[in-house]
Amino acid sequence: ENWAHKQSGEMLRYAKENNPYLFTLTSTNGLYFNTEAQRRDALLSGIDVIIMSIDGATEESYDRYRVQGDFDQVIENMRAMIKMREEMQVSWPKIVWRYILFNWNDSAEEMELARKMAKEMGVDWLTWLLDVAPTDEYPSQRYRHGSPQLEEIRHEMWETVQGLIPV
């Protein structure tokens, strides 16, 4: 977890000050941002995009892949970070909820719940990610490369959305 380094924000600010055109993006499990100070440090770091990896819209599905994670905590951290960004009246960094699709979290109901939660929180983009599981038993069978159902969500896939993020 890169945000666990006590000087992450400071290092990012230094990099941006010395190269203002540098585009910075990080992917995190979101568990680090438990305090107001940690959230503020990230928001003021100059980073362009923070990806929160939350693989489920319910605790049950999230816990299957994010062993020893804390669904309620990471959702609250993302919500609090977005709220703080709004209070600071800044539009950056962009917050992305990246959701790996597995065979247990790819139902229409759970995906719609994630969309609803993301909209209510003010997430900039909710994106789906495919085929990152270590074995063949886990990946989504419903949404996989080459499946006809994939067209339903192509506009929400990480591969599509990352190209829409302004640099």
mmCIF file of N, CA, C and O in Angstrom, residues 84-166:
data_model
loop_
_atom_site.group_PDB
_atom_site.id
_atom_site.type_symbol
_atom_site.label_atom_id
_atom_site.label_comp_id
_atom_site.label_asym_id
_atom_site.label_seq_id
_atom_site.Cartn_x
_atom_site.Cartn_y
_atom_site.Cartn_z
ATOM 1 N N MET A 84 -14.813 15.504 1.491
ATOM 2 C CA MET A 84 -13.779 16.486 1.811
ATOM 3 C C MET A 84 -13.357 17.238 0.552
ATOM 4 O O MET A 84 -13.162 18.459 0.591
ATOM 5 N N ARG A 85 -13.228 16.542 -0.539
ATOM 6 C CA ARG A 85 -12.864 17.197 -1.806
ATOM 7 C C ARG A 85 -13.910 18.252 -2.165
ATOM 8 O O ARG A 85 -13.569 19.358 -2.568
ATOM 9 N N GLU A 86 -15.183 17.907 -1.984
ATOM 10 C CA GLU A 86 -16.263 18.864 -2.264
ATOM 11 C C GLU A 86 -16.194 20.065 -1.326
ATOM 12 O O GLU A 86 -16.365 21.203 -1.751
ATOM 13 N N GLU A 87 -15.935 19.813 -0.051
ATOM 14 C CA GLU A 87 -15.832 20.904 0.921
ATOM 15 C C GLU A 87 -14.663 21.826 0.611
ATOM 16 O O GLU A 87 -14.725 23.033 0.855
ATOM 17 N N MET A 88 -13.592 21.268 0.064
ATOM 18 C CA MET A 88 -12.423 22.055 -0.311
ATOM 19 C C MET A 88 -12.660 22.790 -1.633
ATOM 20 O O MET A 88 -11.841 23.607 -2.031
ATOM 21 N N GLN A 89 -13.748 22.464 -2.286
ATOM 22 C CA GLN A 89 -14.139 23.066 -3.569
ATOM 23 C C GLN A 89 -13.055 22.881 -4.634
ATOM 24 O O GLN A 89 -12.693 23.814 -5.345
ATOM 25 N N VAL A 90 -12.554 21.636 -4.700
ATOM 26 C CA VAL A 90 -11.600 21.269 -5.743
ATOM 27 C C VAL A 90 -12.175 20.095 -6.520
ATOM 28 O O VAL A 90 -12.987 19.329 -5.997
ATOM 29 N N SER A 91 -11.780 19.970 -7.753
ATOM 30 C CA SER A 91 -12.306 18.878 -8.567
ATOM 31 C C SER A 91 -11.300 17.748 -8.746
ATOM 32 O O SER A 91 -11.610 16.727 -9.351
ATOM 33 N N TRP A 92 -10.080 17.925 -8.230
ATOM 34 C CA TRP A 92 -9.040 16.901 -8.334
ATOM 35 C C TRP A 92 -8.572 16.497 -6.957
ATOM 36 O O TRP A 92 -8.606 17.315 -6.047
ATOM 37 N N PRO A 93 -8.137 15.333 -6.751
ATOM 38 C CA PRO A 93 -7.994 14.266 -7.725
ATOM 39 C C PRO A 93 -9.343 13.632 -8.069
ATOM 40 O O PRO A 93 -10.293 13.701 -7.290
ATOM 41 N N LYS A 94 -9.372 12.992 -9.229
ATOM 42 C CA LYS A 94 -10.542 12.224 -9.609
ATOM 43 C C LYS A 94 -10.513 10.926 -8.806
ATOM 44 O O LYS A 94 -9.452 10.349 -8.554
ATOM 45 N N ILE A 95 -11.700 10.485 -8.395
ATOM 46 C CA ILE A 95 -11.821 9.254 -7.606
ATOM 47 C C ILE A 95 -12.494 8.201 -8.481
ATOM 48 O O ILE A 95 -13.602 8.417 -8.984
ATOM 49 N N VAL A 96 -11.811 7.080 -8.642
ATOM 50 C CA VAL A 96 -12.310 5.970 -9.446
ATOM 51 C C VAL A 96 -12.544 4.778 -8.524
ATOM 52 O O VAL A 96 -11.663 4.397 -7.757
ATOM 53 N N TRP A 97 -13.740 4.201 -8.602
ATOM 54 C CA TRP A 97 -14.026 2.936 -7.927
ATOM 55 C C TRP A 97 -13.796 1.863 -8.981
ATOM 56 O O TRP A 97 -14.528 1.769 -9.957
ATOM 57 N N ARG A 98 -12.734 1.089 -8.798
ATOM 58 C CA ARG A 98 -12.438 0.004 -9.734
ATOM 59 C C ARG A 98 -12.833 -1.319 -9.091
ATOM 60 O O ARG A 98 -12.379 -1.645 -8.003
ATOM 61 N N TYR A 99 -13.660 -2.052 -9.783
ATOM 62 C CA TYR A 99 -14.350 -3.230 -9.267
ATOM 63 C C TYR A 99 -13.981 -4.410 -10.154
ATOM 64 O O TYR A 99 -14.357 -4.461 -11.323
ATOM 65 N N ILE A 100 -13.225 -5.359 -9.625
ATOM 66 C CA ILE A 100 -12.890 -6.564 -10.385
ATOM 67 C C ILE A 100 -14.108 -7.465 -10.422
ATOM 68 O O ILE A 100 -14.697 -7.768 -9.377
ATOM 69 N N LEU A 101 -14.482 -7.886 -11.618
ATOM 70 C CA LEU A 101 -15.631 -8.783 -11.765
ATOM 71 C C LEU A 101 -15.190 -10.235 -11.604
ATOM 72 O O LEU A 101 -14.278 -10.705 -12.284
ATOM 73 N N PHE A 102 -15.865 -10.904 -10.670
ATOM 74 C CA PHE A 102 -15.661 -12.325 -10.425
ATOM 75 C C PHE A 102 -16.979 -13.041 -10.644
ATOM 76 O O PHE A 102 -18.020 -12.409 -10.807
ATOM 77 N N ASN A 103 -16.955 -14.358 -10.577
ATOM 78 C CA ASN A 103 -18.191 -15.113 -10.779
ATOM 79 C C ASN A 103 -19.175 -14.939 -9.625
ATOM 80 O O ASN A 103 -20.336 -15.270 -9.767
ATOM 81 N N TRP A 104 -18.764 -14.392 -8.504
ATOM 82 C CA TRP A 104 -19.671 -14.212 -7.367
ATOM 83 C C TRP A 104 -20.157 -12.768 -7.204
ATOM 84 O O TRP A 104 -21.006 -12.504 -6.369
ATOM 85 N N ASN A 105 -19.627 -11.814 -7.967
ATOM 86 C CA ASN A 105 -20.033 -10.414 -7.770
ATOM 87 C C ASN A 105 -20.481 -9.742 -9.070
ATOM 88 O O ASN A 105 -20.527 -8.532 -9.148
ATOM 89 N N ASP A 106 -20.805 -10.538 -10.084
ATOM 90 C CA ASP A 106 -21.147 -9.972 -11.387
ATOM 91 C C ASP A 106 -22.630 -10.058 -11.735
ATOM 92 O O ASP A 106 -23.013 -9.896 -12.893
ATOM 93 N N SER A 107 -23.471 -10.267 -10.732
ATOM 94 C CA SER A 107 -24.908 -10.310 -11.012
ATOM 95 C C SER A 107 -25.405 -8.924 -11.377
ATOM 96 O O SER A 107 -24.827 -7.905 -10.961
ATOM 97 N N ALA A 108 -26.453 -8.875 -12.148
ATOM 98 C CA ALA A 108 -27.040 -7.586 -12.531
ATOM 99 C C ALA A 108 -27.425 -6.786 -11.293
ATOM 100 O O ALA A 108 -27.233 -5.561 -11.251
ATOM 101 N N GLU A 109 -27.922 -7.461 -10.268
ATOM 102 C CA GLU A 109 -28.369 -6.787 -9.045
ATOM 103 C C GLU A 109 -27.189 -6.152 -8.302
ATOM 104 O O GLU A 109 -27.261 -5.000 -7.873
ATOM 105 N N GLU A 110 -26.104 -6.910 -8.161
ATOM 106 C CA GLU A 110 -24.965 -6.357 -7.413
ATOM 107 C C GLU A 110 -24.276 -5.240 -8.195
ATOM 108 O O GLU A 110 -23.865 -4.224 -7.626
ATOM 109 N N MET A 111 -24.180 -5.394 -9.481
ATOM 110 C CA MET A 111 -23.565 -4.346 -10.292
ATOM 111 C C MET A 111 -24.415 -3.076 -10.275
ATOM 112 O O MET A 111 -23.875 -1.971 -10.203
ATOM 113 N N GLU A 112 -25.724 -3.237 -10.292
ATOM 114 C CA GLU A 112 -26.602 -2.066 -10.219
ATOM 115 C C GLU A 112 -26.498 -1.399 -8.851
ATOM 116 O O GLU A 112 -26.522 -0.167 -8.746
ATOM 117 N N LEU A 113 -26.362 -2.190 -7.791
ATOM 118 C CA LEU A 113 -26.162 -1.634 -6.459
ATOM 119 C C LEU A 113 -24.869 -0.815 -6.418
ATOM 120 O O LEU A 113 -24.835 0.281 -5.855
ATOM 121 N N ALA A 114 -23.798 -1.325 -7.021
ATOM 122 C CA ALA A 114 -22.531 -0.582 -7.063
ATOM 123 C C ALA A 114 -22.714 0.733 -7.814
ATOM 124 O O ALA A 114 -22.216 1.778 -7.376
ATOM 125 N N ARG A 115 -23.422 0.708 -8.916
ATOM 126 C CA ARG A 115 -23.673 1.944 -9.677
ATOM 127 C C ARG A 115 -24.430 2.957 -8.821
ATOM 128 O O ARG A 115 -24.099 4.153 -8.824
ATOM 129 N N LYS A 116 -25.423 2.480 -8.118
ATOM 130 C CA LYS A 116 -26.231 3.364 -7.255
ATOM 131 C C LYS A 116 -25.366 3.956 -6.137
ATOM 132 O O LYS A 116 -25.418 5.158 -5.869
ATOM 133 N N MET A 117 -24.572 3.116 -5.491
ATOM 134 C CA MET A 117 -23.698 3.586 -4.414
ATOM 135 C C MET A 117 -22.696 4.622 -4.937
ATOM 136 O O MET A 117 -22.468 5.653 -4.307
ATOM 137 N N ALA A 118 -22.104 4.334 -6.094
ATOM 138 C CA ALA A 118 -21.113 5.245 -6.673
ATOM 139 C C ALA A 118 -21.744 6.596 -6.985
ATOM 140 O O ALA A 118 -21.158 7.645 -6.701
ATOM 141 N N LYS A 119 -22.934 6.575 -7.535
ATOM 142 C CA LYS A 119 -23.626 7.822 -7.868
ATOM 143 C C LYS A 119 -23.947 8.614 -6.603
ATOM 144 O O LYS A 119 -23.730 9.825 -6.545
ATOM 145 N N GLU A 120 -24.447 7.928 -5.578
ATOM 146 C CA GLU A 120 -24.796 8.604 -4.322
ATOM 147 C C GLU A 120 -23.579 9.227 -3.655
ATOM 148 O O GLU A 120 -23.670 10.292 -3.046
ATOM 149 N N MET A 121 -22.418 8.565 -3.763
ATOM 150 C CA MET A 121 -21.191 9.083 -3.140
ATOM 151 C C MET A 121 -20.546 10.191 -3.954
ATOM 152 O O MET A 121 -19.748 10.954 -3.429
ATOM 153 N N GLY A 122 -20.820 10.242 -5.240
ATOM 154 C CA GLY A 122 -20.172 11.226 -6.096
ATOM 155 C C GLY A 122 -18.865 10.743 -6.693
ATOM 156 O O GLY A 122 -18.001 11.554 -7.057
ATOM 157 N N VAL A 123 -18.721 9.425 -6.826
ATOM 158 C CA VAL A 123 -17.536 8.850 -7.459
ATOM 159 C C VAL A 123 -17.476 9.359 -8.899
ATOM 160 O O VAL A 123 -18.501 9.437 -9.575
ATOM 161 N N ASP A 124 -16.290 9.712 -9.354
ATOM 162 C CA ASP A 124 -16.154 10.224 -10.716
ATOM 163 C C ASP A 124 -16.401 9.132 -11.756
ATOM 164 O O ASP A 124 -17.049 9.380 -12.761
ATOM 165 N N TRP A 125 -15.859 7.947 -11.512
ATOM 166 C CA TRP A 125 -16.089 6.816 -12.414
ATOM 167 C C TRP A 125 -16.121 5.520 -11.606
ATOM 168 O O TRP A 125 -15.277 5.301 -10.740
ATOM 169 N N LEU A 126 -17.098 4.696 -11.920
ATOM 170 C CA LEU A 126 -17.121 3.305 -11.462
ATOM 171 C C LEU A 126 -16.704 2.488 -12.665
ATOM 172 O O LEU A 126 -17.280 2.649 -13.754
ATOM 173 N N THR A 127 -15.682 1.672 -12.513
ATOM 174 C CA THR A 127 -15.204 0.887 -13.647
ATOM 175 C C THR A 127 -15.104 -0.583 -13.280
ATOM 176 O O THR A 127 -14.859 -0.941 -12.130
ATOM 177 N N TRP A 128 -15.292 -1.400 -14.293
ATOM 178 C CA TRP A 128 -15.187 -2.854 -14.142
ATOM 179 C C TRP A 128 -13.843 -3.305 -14.698
ATOM 180 O O TRP A 128 -13.356 -2.773 -15.700
ATOM 181 N N LEU A 129 -13.259 -4.288 -14.051
ATOM 182 C CA LEU A 129 -11.987 -4.857 -14.486
ATOM 183 C C LEU A 129 -12.169 -6.359 -14.621
ATOM 184 O O LEU A 129 -12.803 -6.994 -13.761
ATOM 185 N N LEU A 130 -11.624 -6.938 -15.671
ATOM 186 C CA LEU A 130 -11.788 -8.364 -15.959
ATOM 187 C C LEU A 130 -10.485 -9.131 -15.833
ATOM 188 O O LEU A 130 -9.403 -8.568 -15.979
ATOM 189 N N ASP A 131 -10.631 -10.433 -15.641
ATOM 190 C CA ASP A 131 -9.546 -11.402 -15.807
ATOM 191 C C ASP A 131 -8.269 -11.108 -15.039
ATOM 192 O O ASP A 131 -7.176 -11.179 -15.590
ATOM 193 N N VAL A 132 -8.390 -10.783 -13.778
ATOM 194 C CA VAL A 132 -7.185 -10.573 -12.978
ATOM 195 C C VAL A 132 -7.048 -11.629 -11.883
ATOM 196 O O VAL A 132 -6.099 -11.597 -11.124
ATOM 197 N N ALA A 133 -7.986 -12.559 -11.842
ATOM 198 C CA ALA A 133 -7.956 -13.592 -10.805
ATOM 199 C C ALA A 133 -6.850 -14.602 -11.104
ATOM 200 O O ALA A 133 -6.530 -14.862 -12.262
ATOM 201 N N PRO A 134 -6.286 -15.186 -10.060
ATOM 202 C CA PRO A 134 -5.154 -16.102 -10.246
ATOM 203 C C PRO A 134 -5.509 -17.460 -10.844
ATOM 204 O O PRO A 134 -4.624 -18.154 -11.315
ATOM 205 N N THR A 135 -6.757 -17.854 -10.807
ATOM 206 C CA THR A 135 -7.122 -19.163 -11.355
ATOM 207 C C THR A 135 -8.354 -19.041 -12.230
ATOM 208 O O THR A 135 -9.063 -18.047 -12.192
ATOM 209 N N ASP A 136 -8.625 -20.057 -13.000
ATOM 210 C CA ASP A 136 -9.770 -20.048 -13.904
ATOM 211 C C ASP A 136 -11.110 -20.151 -13.191
ATOM 212 O O ASP A 136 -12.139 -19.884 -13.789
ATOM 213 N N GLU A 137 -11.126 -20.537 -11.929
ATOM 214 C CA GLU A 137 -12.408 -20.713 -11.244
ATOM 215 C C GLU A 137 -13.035 -19.395 -10.789
ATOM 216 O O GLU A 137 -14.207 -19.338 -10.508
ATOM 217 N N TYR A 138 -12.263 -18.318 -10.728
ATOM 218 C CA TYR A 138 -12.765 -17.063 -10.192
ATOM 219 C C TYR A 138 -13.319 -16.062 -11.194
ATOM 220 O O TYR A 138 -14.269 -15.373 -10.896
ATOM 221 N N PRO A 139 -12.709 -15.888 -12.367
ATOM 222 C CA PRO A 139 -13.168 -14.789 -13.226
ATOM 223 C C PRO A 139 -14.641 -14.892 -13.588
ATOM 224 O O PRO A 139 -15.218 -15.976 -13.633
ATOM 225 N N SER A 140 -15.199 -13.750 -13.850
ATOM 226 C CA SER A 140 -16.589 -13.685 -14.275
ATOM 227 C C SER A 140 -16.772 -14.506 -15.535
ATOM 228 O O SER A 140 -16.037 -14.350 -16.506
ATOM 229 N N GLN A 141 -17.729 -15.383 -15.509
ATOM 230 C CA GLN A 141 -18.072 -16.141 -16.709
ATOM 231 C C GLN A 141 -19.055 -15.355 -17.562
ATOM 232 O O GLN A 141 -19.119 -15.520 -18.771
ATOM 233 N N ARG A 142 -19.802 -14.494 -16.919
ATOM 234 C CA ARG A 142 -20.787 -13.682 -17.610
ATOM 235 C C ARG A 142 -20.127 -12.593 -18.451
ATOM 236 O O ARG A 142 -20.499 -12.359 -19.599
ATOM 237 N N TYR A 143 -19.147 -11.938 -17.852
ATOM 238 C CA TYR A 143 -18.412 -10.874 -18.541
ATOM 239 C C TYR A 143 -16.958 -11.309 -18.664
ATOM 240 O O TYR A 143 -16.214 -11.307 -17.701
ATOM 241 N N ARG A 144 -16.596 -11.700 -19.843
ATOM 242 C CA ARG A 144 -15.215 -12.084 -20.119
ATOM 243 C C ARG A 144 -14.907 -11.636 -21.543
ATOM 244 O O ARG A 144 -15.818 -11.393 -22.333
ATOM 245 N N HIS A 145 -13.657 -11.506 -21.828
ATOM 246 C CA HIS A 145 -13.268 -11.084 -23.176
ATOM 247 C C HIS A 145 -13.853 -12.064 -24.185
ATOM 248 O O HIS A 145 -13.728 -13.271 -24.037
ATOM 249 N N GLY A 146 -14.543 -11.505 -25.156
ATOM 250 C CA GLY A 146 -15.165 -12.322 -26.197
ATOM 251 C C GLY A 146 -16.623 -12.667 -25.952
ATOM 252 O O GLY A 146 -17.297 -13.166 -26.850
ATOM 253 N N SER A 147 -17.144 -12.412 -24.743
ATOM 254 C CA SER A 147 -18.538 -12.753 -24.455
ATOM 255 C C SER A 147 -19.464 -11.667 -25.009
ATOM 256 O O SER A 147 -19.122 -10.487 -24.977
ATOM 257 N N PRO A 148 -20.643 -12.055 -25.502
ATOM 258 C CA PRO A 148 -21.571 -11.049 -26.037
ATOM 259 C C PRO A 148 -22.060 -10.071 -24.959
ATOM 260 O O PRO A 148 -22.348 -8.915 -25.257
ATOM 261 N N GLN A 149 -22.141 -10.515 -23.707
ATOM 262 C CA GLN A 149 -22.599 -9.635 -22.623
ATOM 263 C C GLN A 149 -21.633 -8.490 -22.352
ATOM 264 O O GLN A 149 -22.013 -7.463 -21.798
ATOM 265 N N LEU A 150 -20.391 -8.656 -22.747
ATOM 266 C CA LEU A 150 -19.386 -7.638 -22.476
ATOM 267 C C LEU A 150 -19.768 -6.294 -23.101
ATOM 268 O O LEU A 150 -19.465 -5.233 -22.543
ATOM 269 N N GLU A 151 -20.460 -6.319 -24.213
ATOM 270 C CA GLU A 151 -20.863 -5.069 -24.870
ATOM 271 C C GLU A 151 -21.770 -4.226 -23.968
ATOM 272 O O GLU A 151 -21.765 -3.005 -24.075
ATOM 273 N N GLU A 152 -22.523 -4.865 -23.072
ATOM 274 C CA GLU A 152 -23.415 -4.145 -22.156
ATOM 275 C C GLU A 152 -22.645 -3.183 -21.245
ATOM 276 O O GLU A 152 -23.182 -2.158 -20.834
ATOM 277 N N ILE A 153 -21.427 -3.552 -20.902
ATOM 278 C CA ILE A 153 -20.667 -2.777 -19.917
ATOM 279 C C ILE A 153 -19.381 -2.182 -20.480
ATOM 280 O O ILE A 153 -18.617 -1.561 -19.740
ATOM 281 N N ARG A 154 -19.136 -2.345 -21.769
ATOM 282 C CA ARG A 154 -17.866 -1.879 -22.347
ATOM 283 C C ARG A 154 -17.589 -0.412 -22.016
ATOM 284 O O ARG A 154 -16.457 -0.025 -21.732
ATOM 285 N N HIS A 155 -18.605 0.430 -22.011
ATOM 286 C CA HIS A 155 -18.426 1.863 -21.723
ATOM 287 C C HIS A 155 -18.019 2.118 -20.266
ATOM 288 O O HIS A 155 -17.571 3.215 -19.933
ATOM 289 N N GLU A 156 -18.163 1.104 -19.407
ATOM 290 C CA GLU A 156 -17.799 1.248 -17.992
ATOM 291 C C GLU A 156 -16.522 0.488 -17.646
ATOM 292 O O GLU A 156 -16.117 0.469 -16.486
ATOM 293 N N MET A 157 -15.902 -0.125 -18.616
ATOM 294 C CA MET A 157 -14.707 -0.923 -18.343
ATOM 295 C C MET A 157 -13.510 -0.012 -18.103
ATOM 296 O O MET A 157 -13.397 1.055 -18.710
ATOM 297 N N TRP A 158 -12.621 -0.432 -17.226
ATOM 298 C CA TRP A 158 -11.441 0.354 -16.912
ATOM 299 C C TRP A 158 -10.666 0.688 -18.185
ATOM 300 O O TRP A 158 -10.206 1.816 -18.374
ATOM 301 N N GLU A 159 -10.541 -0.265 -19.088
ATOM 302 C CA GLU A 159 -9.794 -0.045 -20.320
ATOM 303 C C GLU A 159 -10.388 1.103 -21.142
ATOM 304 O O GLU A 159 -9.669 1.798 -21.840
ATOM 305 N N THR A 160 -11.693 1.304 -21.058
ATOM 306 C CA THR A 160 -12.362 2.380 -21.781
ATOM 307 C C THR A 160 -12.260 3.686 -21.012
ATOM 308 O O THR A 160 -11.889 4.727 -21.565
ATOM 309 N N VAL A 161 -12.565 3.650 -19.740
ATOM 310 C CA VAL A 161 -12.650 4.862 -18.926
ATOM 311 C C VAL A 161 -11.285 5.529 -18.745
ATOM 312 O O VAL A 161 -11.200 6.762 -18.757
ATOM 313 N N GLN A 162 -10.232 4.749 -18.617
ATOM 314 C CA GLN A 162 -8.930 5.376 -18.373
ATOM 315 C C GLN A 162 -8.536 6.328 -19.502
ATOM 316 O O GLN A 162 -7.859 7.319 -19.273
ATOM 317 N N GLY A 163 -9.025 6.076 -20.690
ATOM 318 C CA GLY A 163 -8.762 6.979 -21.801
ATOM 319 C C GLY A 163 -9.586 8.265 -21.753
ATOM 320 O O GLY A 163 -9.302 9.209 -22.489
ATOM 321 N N LEU A 164 -10.606 8.309 -20.896
ATOM 322 C CA LEU A 164 -11.452 9.492 -20.782
ATOM 323 C C LEU A 164 -10.965 10.472 -19.718
ATOM 324 O O LEU A 164 -11.436 11.614 -19.659
ATOM 325 N N ILE A 165 -10.033 10.033 -18.892
ATOM 326 C CA ILE A 165 -9.551 10.883 -17.804
ATOM 327 C C ILE A 165 -8.680 11.979 -18.398
ATOM 328 O O ILE A 165 -7.676 11.686 -19.043
ATOM 329 N N PRO A 166 -9.075 13.237 -18.205
ATOM 330 C CA PRO A 166 -8.267 14.329 -18.778
ATOM 331 C C PRO A 166 -6.904 14.397 -18.130
ATOM 332 O O PRO A 166 -6.767 14.254 -16.923
#
